[in-house]
Coordinates of C-alpha atoms in Angstrom, one line a residue:
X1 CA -8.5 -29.8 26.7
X2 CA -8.2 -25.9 26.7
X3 CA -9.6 -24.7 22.9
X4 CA -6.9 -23.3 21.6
X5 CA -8.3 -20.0 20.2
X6 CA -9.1 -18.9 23.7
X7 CA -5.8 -19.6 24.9
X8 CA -4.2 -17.6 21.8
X9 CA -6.8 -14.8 22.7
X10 CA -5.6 -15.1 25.9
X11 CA -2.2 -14.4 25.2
X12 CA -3.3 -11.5 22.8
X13 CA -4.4 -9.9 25.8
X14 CA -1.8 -10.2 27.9
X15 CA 1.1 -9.2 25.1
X16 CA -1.0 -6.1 25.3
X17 CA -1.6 -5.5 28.4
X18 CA 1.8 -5.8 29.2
X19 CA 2.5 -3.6 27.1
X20 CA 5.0 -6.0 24.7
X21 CA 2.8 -6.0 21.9
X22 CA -0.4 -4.1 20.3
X23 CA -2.6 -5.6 19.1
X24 CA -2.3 -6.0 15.2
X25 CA 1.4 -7.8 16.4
X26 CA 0.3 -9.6 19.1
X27 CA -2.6 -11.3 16.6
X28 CA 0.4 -11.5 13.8
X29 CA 2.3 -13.9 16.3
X30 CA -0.1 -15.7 18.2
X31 CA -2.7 -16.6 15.2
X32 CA 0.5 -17.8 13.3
X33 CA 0.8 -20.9 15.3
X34 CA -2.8 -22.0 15.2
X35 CA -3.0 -24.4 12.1
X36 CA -7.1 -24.2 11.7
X37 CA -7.8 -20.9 10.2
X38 CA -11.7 -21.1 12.2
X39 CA -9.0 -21.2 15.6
X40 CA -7.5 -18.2 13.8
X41 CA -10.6 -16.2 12.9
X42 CA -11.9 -17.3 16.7
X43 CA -9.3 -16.1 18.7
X44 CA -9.0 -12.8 16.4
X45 CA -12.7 -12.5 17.3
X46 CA -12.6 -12.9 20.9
X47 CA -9.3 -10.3 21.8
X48 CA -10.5 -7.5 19.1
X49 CA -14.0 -7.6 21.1
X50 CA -12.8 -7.9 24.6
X51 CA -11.0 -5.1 23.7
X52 CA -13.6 -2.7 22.4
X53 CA -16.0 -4.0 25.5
X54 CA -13.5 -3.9 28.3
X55 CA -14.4 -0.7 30.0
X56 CA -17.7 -2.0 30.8
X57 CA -16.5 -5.3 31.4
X58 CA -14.5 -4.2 33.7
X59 CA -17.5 -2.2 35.6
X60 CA -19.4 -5.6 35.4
X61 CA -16.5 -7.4 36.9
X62 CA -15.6 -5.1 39.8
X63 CA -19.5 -5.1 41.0
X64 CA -19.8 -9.0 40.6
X65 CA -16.2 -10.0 42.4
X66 CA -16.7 -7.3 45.1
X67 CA -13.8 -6.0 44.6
X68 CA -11.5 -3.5 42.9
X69 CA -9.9 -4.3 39.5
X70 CA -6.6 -3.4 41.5
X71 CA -6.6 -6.4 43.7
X72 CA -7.4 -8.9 40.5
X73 CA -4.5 -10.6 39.2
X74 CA -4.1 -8.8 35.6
X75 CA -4.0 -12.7 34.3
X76 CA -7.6 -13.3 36.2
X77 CA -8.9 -10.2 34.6
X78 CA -8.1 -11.0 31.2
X79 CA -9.2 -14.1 31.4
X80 CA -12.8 -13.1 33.0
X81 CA -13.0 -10.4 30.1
X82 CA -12.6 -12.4 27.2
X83 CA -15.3 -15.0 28.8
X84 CA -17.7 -12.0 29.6
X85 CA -17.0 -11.6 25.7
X86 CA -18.1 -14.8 24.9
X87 CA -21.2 -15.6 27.1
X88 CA -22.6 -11.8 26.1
X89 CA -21.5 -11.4 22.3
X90 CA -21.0 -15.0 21.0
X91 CA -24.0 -16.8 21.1
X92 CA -22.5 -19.9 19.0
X93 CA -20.3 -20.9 21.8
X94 CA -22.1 -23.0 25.0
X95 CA -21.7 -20.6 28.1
X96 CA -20.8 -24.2 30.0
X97 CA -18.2 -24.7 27.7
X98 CA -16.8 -20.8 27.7
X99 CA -16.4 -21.0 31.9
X100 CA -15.4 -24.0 32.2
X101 CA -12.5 -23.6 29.8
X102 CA -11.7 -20.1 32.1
X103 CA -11.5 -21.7 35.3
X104 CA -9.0 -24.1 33.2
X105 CA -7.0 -21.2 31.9
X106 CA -6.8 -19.6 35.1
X107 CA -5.0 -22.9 36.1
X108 CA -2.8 -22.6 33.4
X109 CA -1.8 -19.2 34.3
X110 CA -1.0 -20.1 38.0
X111 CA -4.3 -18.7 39.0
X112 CA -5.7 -21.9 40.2
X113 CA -6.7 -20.2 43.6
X114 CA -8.6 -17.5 41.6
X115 CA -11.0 -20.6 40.1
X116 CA -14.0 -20.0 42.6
X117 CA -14.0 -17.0 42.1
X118 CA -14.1 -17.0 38.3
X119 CA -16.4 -19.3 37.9
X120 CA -18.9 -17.9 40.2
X121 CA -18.1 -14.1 38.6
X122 CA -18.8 -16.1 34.5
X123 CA -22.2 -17.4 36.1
X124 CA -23.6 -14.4 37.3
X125 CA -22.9 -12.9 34.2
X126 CA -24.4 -15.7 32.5
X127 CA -27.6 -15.4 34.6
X128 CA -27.7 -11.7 34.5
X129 CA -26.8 -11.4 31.3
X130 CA -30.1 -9.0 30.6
X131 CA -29.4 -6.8 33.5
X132 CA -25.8 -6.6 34.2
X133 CA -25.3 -3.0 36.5
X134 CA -24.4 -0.9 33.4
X135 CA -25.7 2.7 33.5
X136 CA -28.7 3.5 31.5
X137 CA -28.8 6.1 28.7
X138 CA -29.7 9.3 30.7
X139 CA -33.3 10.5 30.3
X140 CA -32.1 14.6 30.3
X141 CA -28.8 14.1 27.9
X142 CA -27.7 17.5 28.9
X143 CA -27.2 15.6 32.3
X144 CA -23.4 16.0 31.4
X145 CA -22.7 13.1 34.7
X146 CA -25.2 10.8 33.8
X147 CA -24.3 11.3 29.8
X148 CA -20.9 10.6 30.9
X149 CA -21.3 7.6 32.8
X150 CA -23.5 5.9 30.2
X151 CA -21.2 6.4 27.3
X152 CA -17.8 6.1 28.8
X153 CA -19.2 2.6 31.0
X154 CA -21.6 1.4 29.0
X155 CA -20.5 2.1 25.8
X156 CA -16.8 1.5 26.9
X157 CA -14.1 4.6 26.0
X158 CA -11.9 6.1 28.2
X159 CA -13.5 9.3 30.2
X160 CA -11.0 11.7 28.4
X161 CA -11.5 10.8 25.2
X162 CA -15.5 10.7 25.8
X163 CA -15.6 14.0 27.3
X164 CA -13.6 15.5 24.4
X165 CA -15.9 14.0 21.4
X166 CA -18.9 15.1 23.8
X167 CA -17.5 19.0 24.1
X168 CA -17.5 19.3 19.9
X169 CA -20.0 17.1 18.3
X170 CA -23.0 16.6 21.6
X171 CA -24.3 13.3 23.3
X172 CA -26.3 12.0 19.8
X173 CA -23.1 12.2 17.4
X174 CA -20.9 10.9 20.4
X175 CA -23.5 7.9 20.8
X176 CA -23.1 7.3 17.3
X177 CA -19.5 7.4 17.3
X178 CA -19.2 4.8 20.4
X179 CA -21.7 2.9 18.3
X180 CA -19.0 2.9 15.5
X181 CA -16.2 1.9 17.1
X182 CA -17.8 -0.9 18.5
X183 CA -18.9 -2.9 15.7
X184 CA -16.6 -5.1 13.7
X185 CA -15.3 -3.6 10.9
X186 CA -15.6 -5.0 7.6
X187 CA -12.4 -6.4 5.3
X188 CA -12.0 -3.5 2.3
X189 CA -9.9 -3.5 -0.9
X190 CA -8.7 -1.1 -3.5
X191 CA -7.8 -2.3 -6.8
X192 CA -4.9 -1.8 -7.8
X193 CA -5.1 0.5 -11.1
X194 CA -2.2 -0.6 -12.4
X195 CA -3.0 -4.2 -13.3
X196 CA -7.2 -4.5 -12.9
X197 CA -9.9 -2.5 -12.5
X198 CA -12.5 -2.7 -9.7
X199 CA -15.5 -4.6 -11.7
X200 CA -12.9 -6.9 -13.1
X201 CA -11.9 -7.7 -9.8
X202 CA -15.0 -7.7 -8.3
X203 CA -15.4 -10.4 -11.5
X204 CA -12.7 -12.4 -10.0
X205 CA -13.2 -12.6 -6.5
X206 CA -16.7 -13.5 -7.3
X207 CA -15.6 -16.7 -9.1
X208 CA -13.4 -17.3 -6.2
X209 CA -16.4 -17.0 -3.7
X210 CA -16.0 -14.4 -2.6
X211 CA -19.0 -11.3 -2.2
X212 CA -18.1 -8.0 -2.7
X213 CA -19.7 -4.6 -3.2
X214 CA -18.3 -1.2 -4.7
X215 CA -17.1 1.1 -1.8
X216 CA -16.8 5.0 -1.5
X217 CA -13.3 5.2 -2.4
X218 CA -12.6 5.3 -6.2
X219 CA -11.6 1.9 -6.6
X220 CA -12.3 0.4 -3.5
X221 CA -14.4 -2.9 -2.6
X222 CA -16.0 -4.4 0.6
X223 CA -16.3 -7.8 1.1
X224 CA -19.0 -8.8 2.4
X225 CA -18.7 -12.6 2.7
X226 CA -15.4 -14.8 2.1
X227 CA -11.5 -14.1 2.5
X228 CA -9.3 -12.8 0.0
X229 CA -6.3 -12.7 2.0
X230 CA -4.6 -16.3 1.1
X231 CA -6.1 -16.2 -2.4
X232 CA -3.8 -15.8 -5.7
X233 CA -5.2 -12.7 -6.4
X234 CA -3.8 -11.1 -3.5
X235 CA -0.4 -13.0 -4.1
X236 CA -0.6 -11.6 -7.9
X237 CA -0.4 -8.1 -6.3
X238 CA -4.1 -7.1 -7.7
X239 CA -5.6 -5.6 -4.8
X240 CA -4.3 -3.6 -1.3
X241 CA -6.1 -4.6 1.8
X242 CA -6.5 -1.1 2.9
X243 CA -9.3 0.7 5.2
X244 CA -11.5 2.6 2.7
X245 CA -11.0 6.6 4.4
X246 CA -6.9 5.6 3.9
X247 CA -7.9 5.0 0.3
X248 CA -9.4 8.3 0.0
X249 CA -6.3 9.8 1.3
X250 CA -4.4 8.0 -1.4
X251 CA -6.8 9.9 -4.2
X252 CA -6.3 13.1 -1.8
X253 CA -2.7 13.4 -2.5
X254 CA -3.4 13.6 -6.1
X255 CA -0.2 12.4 -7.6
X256 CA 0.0 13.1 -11.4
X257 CA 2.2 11.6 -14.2
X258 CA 5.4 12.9 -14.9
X259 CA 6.4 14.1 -11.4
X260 CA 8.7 13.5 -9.0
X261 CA 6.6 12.3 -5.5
X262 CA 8.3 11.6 -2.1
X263 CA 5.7 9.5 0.3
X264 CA 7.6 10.1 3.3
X265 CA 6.4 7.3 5.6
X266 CA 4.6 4.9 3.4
X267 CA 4.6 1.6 4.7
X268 CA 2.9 -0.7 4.4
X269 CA 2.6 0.7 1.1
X270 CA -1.2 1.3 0.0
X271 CA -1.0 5.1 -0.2
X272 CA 2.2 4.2 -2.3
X273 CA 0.7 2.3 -5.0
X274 CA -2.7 4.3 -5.0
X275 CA -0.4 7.5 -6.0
X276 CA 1.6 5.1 -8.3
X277 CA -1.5 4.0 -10.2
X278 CA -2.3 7.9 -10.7
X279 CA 1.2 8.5 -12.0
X280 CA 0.5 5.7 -14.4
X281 CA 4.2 4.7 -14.4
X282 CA 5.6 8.1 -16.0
X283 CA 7.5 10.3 -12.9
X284 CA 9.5 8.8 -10.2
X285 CA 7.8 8.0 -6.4
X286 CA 10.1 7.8 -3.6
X287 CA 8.7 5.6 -0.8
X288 CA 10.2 6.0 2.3
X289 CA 10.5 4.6 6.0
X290 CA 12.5 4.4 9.2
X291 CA 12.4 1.0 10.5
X292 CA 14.1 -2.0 8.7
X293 CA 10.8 -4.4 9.1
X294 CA 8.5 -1.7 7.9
X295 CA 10.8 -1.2 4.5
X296 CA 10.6 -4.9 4.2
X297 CA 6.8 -4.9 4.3
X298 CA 6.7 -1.7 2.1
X299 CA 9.2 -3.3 -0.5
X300 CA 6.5 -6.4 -0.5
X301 CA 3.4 -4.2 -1.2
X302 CA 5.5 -2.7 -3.9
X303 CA 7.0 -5.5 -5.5
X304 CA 3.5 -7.2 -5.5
X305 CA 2.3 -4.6 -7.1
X306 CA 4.3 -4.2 -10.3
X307 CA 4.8 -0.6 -10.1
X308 CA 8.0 0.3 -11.6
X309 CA 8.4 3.9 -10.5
X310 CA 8.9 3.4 -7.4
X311 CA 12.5 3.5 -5.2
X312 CA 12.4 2.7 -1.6
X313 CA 14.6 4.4 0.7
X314 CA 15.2 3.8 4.1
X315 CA 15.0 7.0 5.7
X316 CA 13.7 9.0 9.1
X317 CA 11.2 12.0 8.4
X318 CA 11.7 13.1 11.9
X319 CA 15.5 14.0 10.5
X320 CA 16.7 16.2 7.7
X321 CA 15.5 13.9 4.8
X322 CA 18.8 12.9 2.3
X323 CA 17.3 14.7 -0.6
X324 CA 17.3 17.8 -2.0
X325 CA 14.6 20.1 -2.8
X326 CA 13.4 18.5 -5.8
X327 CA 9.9 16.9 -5.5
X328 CA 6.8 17.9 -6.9
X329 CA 4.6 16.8 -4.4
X330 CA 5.3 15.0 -0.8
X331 CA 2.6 13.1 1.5
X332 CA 3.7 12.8 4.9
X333 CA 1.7 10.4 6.5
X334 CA 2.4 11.2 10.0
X335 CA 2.3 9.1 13.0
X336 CA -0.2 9.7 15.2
X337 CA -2.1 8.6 17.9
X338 CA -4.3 6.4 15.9
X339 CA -7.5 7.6 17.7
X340 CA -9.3 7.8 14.3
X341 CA -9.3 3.8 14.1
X342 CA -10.8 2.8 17.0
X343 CA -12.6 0.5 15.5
X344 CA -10.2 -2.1 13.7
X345 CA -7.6 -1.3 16.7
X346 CA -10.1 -1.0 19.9
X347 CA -6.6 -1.2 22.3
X348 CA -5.4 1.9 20.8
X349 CA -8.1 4.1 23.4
X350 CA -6.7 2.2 26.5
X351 CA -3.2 2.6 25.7
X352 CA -3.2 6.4 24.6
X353 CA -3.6 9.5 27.1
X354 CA -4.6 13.4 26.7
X355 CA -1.2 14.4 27.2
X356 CA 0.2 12.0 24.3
X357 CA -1.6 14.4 21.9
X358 CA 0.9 17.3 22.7
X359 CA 3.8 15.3 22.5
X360 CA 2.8 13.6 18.9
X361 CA 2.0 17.1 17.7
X362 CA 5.2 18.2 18.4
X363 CA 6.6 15.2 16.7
X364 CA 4.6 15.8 13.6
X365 CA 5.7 19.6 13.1
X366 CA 8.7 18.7 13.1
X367 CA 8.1 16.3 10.4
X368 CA 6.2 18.8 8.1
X369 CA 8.9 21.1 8.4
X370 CA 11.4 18.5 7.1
X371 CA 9.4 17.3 4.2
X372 CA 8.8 20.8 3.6
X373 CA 12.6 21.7 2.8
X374 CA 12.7 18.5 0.0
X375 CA 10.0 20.2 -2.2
X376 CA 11.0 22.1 -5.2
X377 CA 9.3 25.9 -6.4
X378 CA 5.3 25.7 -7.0
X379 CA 4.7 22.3 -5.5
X380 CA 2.4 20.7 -3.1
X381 CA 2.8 19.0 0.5
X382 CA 0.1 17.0 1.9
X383 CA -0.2 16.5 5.3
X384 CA -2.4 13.4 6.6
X385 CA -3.5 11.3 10.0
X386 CA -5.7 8.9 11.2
X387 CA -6.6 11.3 13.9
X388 CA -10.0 12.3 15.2
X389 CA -8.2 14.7 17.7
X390 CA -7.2 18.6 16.4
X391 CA -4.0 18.6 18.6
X392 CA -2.5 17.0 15.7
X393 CA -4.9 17.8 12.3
X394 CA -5.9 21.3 12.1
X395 CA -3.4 22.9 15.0
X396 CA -0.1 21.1 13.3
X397 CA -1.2 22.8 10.2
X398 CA -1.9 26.0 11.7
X399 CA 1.5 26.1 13.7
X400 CA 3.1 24.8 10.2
X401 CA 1.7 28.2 8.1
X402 CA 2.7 30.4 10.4
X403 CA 6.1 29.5 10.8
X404 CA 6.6 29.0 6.8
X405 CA 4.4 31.9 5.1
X406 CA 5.1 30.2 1.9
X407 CA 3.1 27.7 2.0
X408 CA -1.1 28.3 2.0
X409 CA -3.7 26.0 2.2
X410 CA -5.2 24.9 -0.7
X411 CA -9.0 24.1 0.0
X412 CA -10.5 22.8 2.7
X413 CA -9.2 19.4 4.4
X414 CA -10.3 16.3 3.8
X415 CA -11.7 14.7 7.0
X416 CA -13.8 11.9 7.6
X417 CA -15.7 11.6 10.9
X418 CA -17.6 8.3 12.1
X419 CA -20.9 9.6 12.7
X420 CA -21.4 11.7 9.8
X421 CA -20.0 9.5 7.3
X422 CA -19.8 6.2 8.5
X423 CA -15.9 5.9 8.2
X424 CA -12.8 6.1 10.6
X425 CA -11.9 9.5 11.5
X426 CA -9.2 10.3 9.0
X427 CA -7.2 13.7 8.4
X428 CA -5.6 15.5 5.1
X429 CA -4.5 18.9 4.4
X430 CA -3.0 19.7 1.1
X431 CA -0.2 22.7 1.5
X432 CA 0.7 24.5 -1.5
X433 CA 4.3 26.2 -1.9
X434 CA 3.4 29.6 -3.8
X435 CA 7.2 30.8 -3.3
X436 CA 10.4 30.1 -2.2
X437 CA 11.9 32.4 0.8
X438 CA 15.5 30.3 1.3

């Protein structure tokens, strides 16, 4: 019998590489109807790390089946990459049992005439597993071909994106970056400040079994053993599973009590009650989004929450926003290419392009300038990503200050970058409105 978690896996894969699905979703659906949360955990494992491996499982695969990807069956690739996962990465699971449940799977998927030739690929790997044809780190690495090779193959990122992070920050920060991205990324809280604190949480989840340290952010935790998730403190609304650089944003935006905030595309709601907590109830927070699932998940986070300051409005920042100009402060969150998250979403680099960069940053001016005509006189606009790329940090805000000379920028950005501070690549740029031209 197939294991299930490699058959969920399996279909995470393909929901992605078909393009129906990334891959937070595709885990969302197919994990649901596994009833043994190790199958769960399991098949979360094996698609998230055939994912940040795939480029150079791929090069592995090509060399071994003789063969370019292009005449694989996209089914017979996926399931040889999530093996390859397995036999290299997973040392728990008996390589016999790994390849024997792919040849099965490829049956499954109508492959059954690709079985030789997976099975004979899975072994080689198996046997080779200490020399697979990957390149080498290069000896010179101003050898710009060699550098190129080694960490778009070997290290597994698209050649674009590689080439870019190599231009501005050189081979050793690039490296390190790679490095980043490819590690599993641990679960991280925040406290939410309007019920608990972080050491009385910390208390709690301790006496549910659960490990956690302090992290940067101001009230942020990181678990380092157990899972809060299912637990009643999560139901209770006393923490926000939320990626500690995101938290700092949160504490970037600087929401004070008494004023009037608009958080312009808030789901799923952490930056929401992170700026709610600072308000400490007094003001009014408007939390906003376009899609009808997305305000559902937002009006969860919030409800869970207790804060009682907040609306929710269903609303589209791209589009003149139905409010006057009468807040204080406004976050816009922007969407973005999501190239600062590599690691918790490793399909984001193989479904993103160079030239999406130009059309998001178009997108996102044209957001800034609509959540620029809802602030009142003397109030602040802060613009944020989880971007590593400048098309769409420092150039949207450039771009925005020159067409609207009453804003300025107020201090420099907060960014986070992987290799220097061992964080997703996040983006903020607080914009203060000295006058009013309209």
């Amino acid at each position: 019998m197939l294991a299930p978690a490699r058959v969920a896996a399996f279909e995470v894969l393909r929901a992605v590489g078909t393009g129906r699905a990334d891959l937070g979703s595709a885990l969302a659906r197919h994990r649901s109807r596994l009833p043994d949360e190790r199958d769960r955990a399991l098949a979360g494992e094996i698609a998230t790390g055939t994912l940040r491996w795939q480029g150079a499982y791929d090069h592995v695969i090509s060399a071994f089946a003789g063969r370019p990807l292009s005449k694989l069956d996209p089914e017979v690739l996926d399931i040889l990459r999530l093996t390859m996962f397995q036999v290299l990465r997973l040392d728990r699971i008996p390589v016999s049992a790994a390849v024997k449940d792919a040849v099965d799977l490829a049956g499954k998927a109508g492959k059954r005439s690709a079985s030789g030739l997976v099975n004979a690929v899975l072994r080689r790997v198996a046997r080779e597993r200490d020399r697979l044809p990957l390149p080498a780190p290069p000896a010179d690495p101003s050898d710009r071909d060699a550098a190129m090779a080694y960490l778009s193959v070997t290290l597994s990122h698209p050649p674009w994106l590689v080439a870019r992070w190599l231009d501005r920050y050189g081979f050793a920060a690039t490296e390190t970056w790679l490095r980043f991205n490819n590690a599993p990324a641990p679960l991280t809280l925040r406290a939410n400040a309007l019920k608990i604190t972080r050491n009385e949480l910390a208390g709690l989840l301790r006496e549910a079994g659960i490990e956690c340290e302090e992290g940067r952010a101001e009230d942020g935790l990181v678990v380092r053993a157990g899972n809060p998730a299912g637990t009643r403190l999560h139901a209770e609304g006393l923490f926000v599973i939320q990626d500690e650089a995101s938290q700092m944003v949160g504490t970037f935006a600087g929401a004070r009590p008494g004023e009037r905030v608009l958080d312009a595309c808030a789901s799923p709601g952490g930056k929401t009650i992170a700026m709610a907590a600072g308000m400490k109830g007094e003001g009014t927070l408007v939390a906003c989004d376009v899609r009808g699932r997305r305000v559902d998940l937002l009006r969860q986070t919030v409800t869970r929450s207790g804060a009682a300051n907040v609306a929710i409005v269903q609303a589209d920042a791209t589009l003149p926003l139905p409010f006057g100009p009468v807040f204080d402060r406004v976050l816009l969150d922007a969407p973005c290419s999501g190239l600062g998250t590599l690691r918790r979403d490793p399909d984001i680099k193989w479904r993103r392009s160079e030239a999406d960069l130009t059309v998001l940053a178009t997108a996102q001016l044209g957001m800034l300038e609509q959540a620029a005509d809802v602030l009142g006189a003397s109030a602040a606009l802060v613009y944020a990503t989880c971007s590593s790329e400048p098309e769409e940090n420092d150039e949207v805000v450039g771009r925005f200050l020159d067409r609207r000379p009453e804003f300025r920028l107020a201090g420099e950005p907060f960014r986070t970058l992987p290799f220097r501070d061992d964080l997703e690549a996040f983006f903020a740029a607080m914009l203060v409105k000295t006058k009013d031209l309209r």
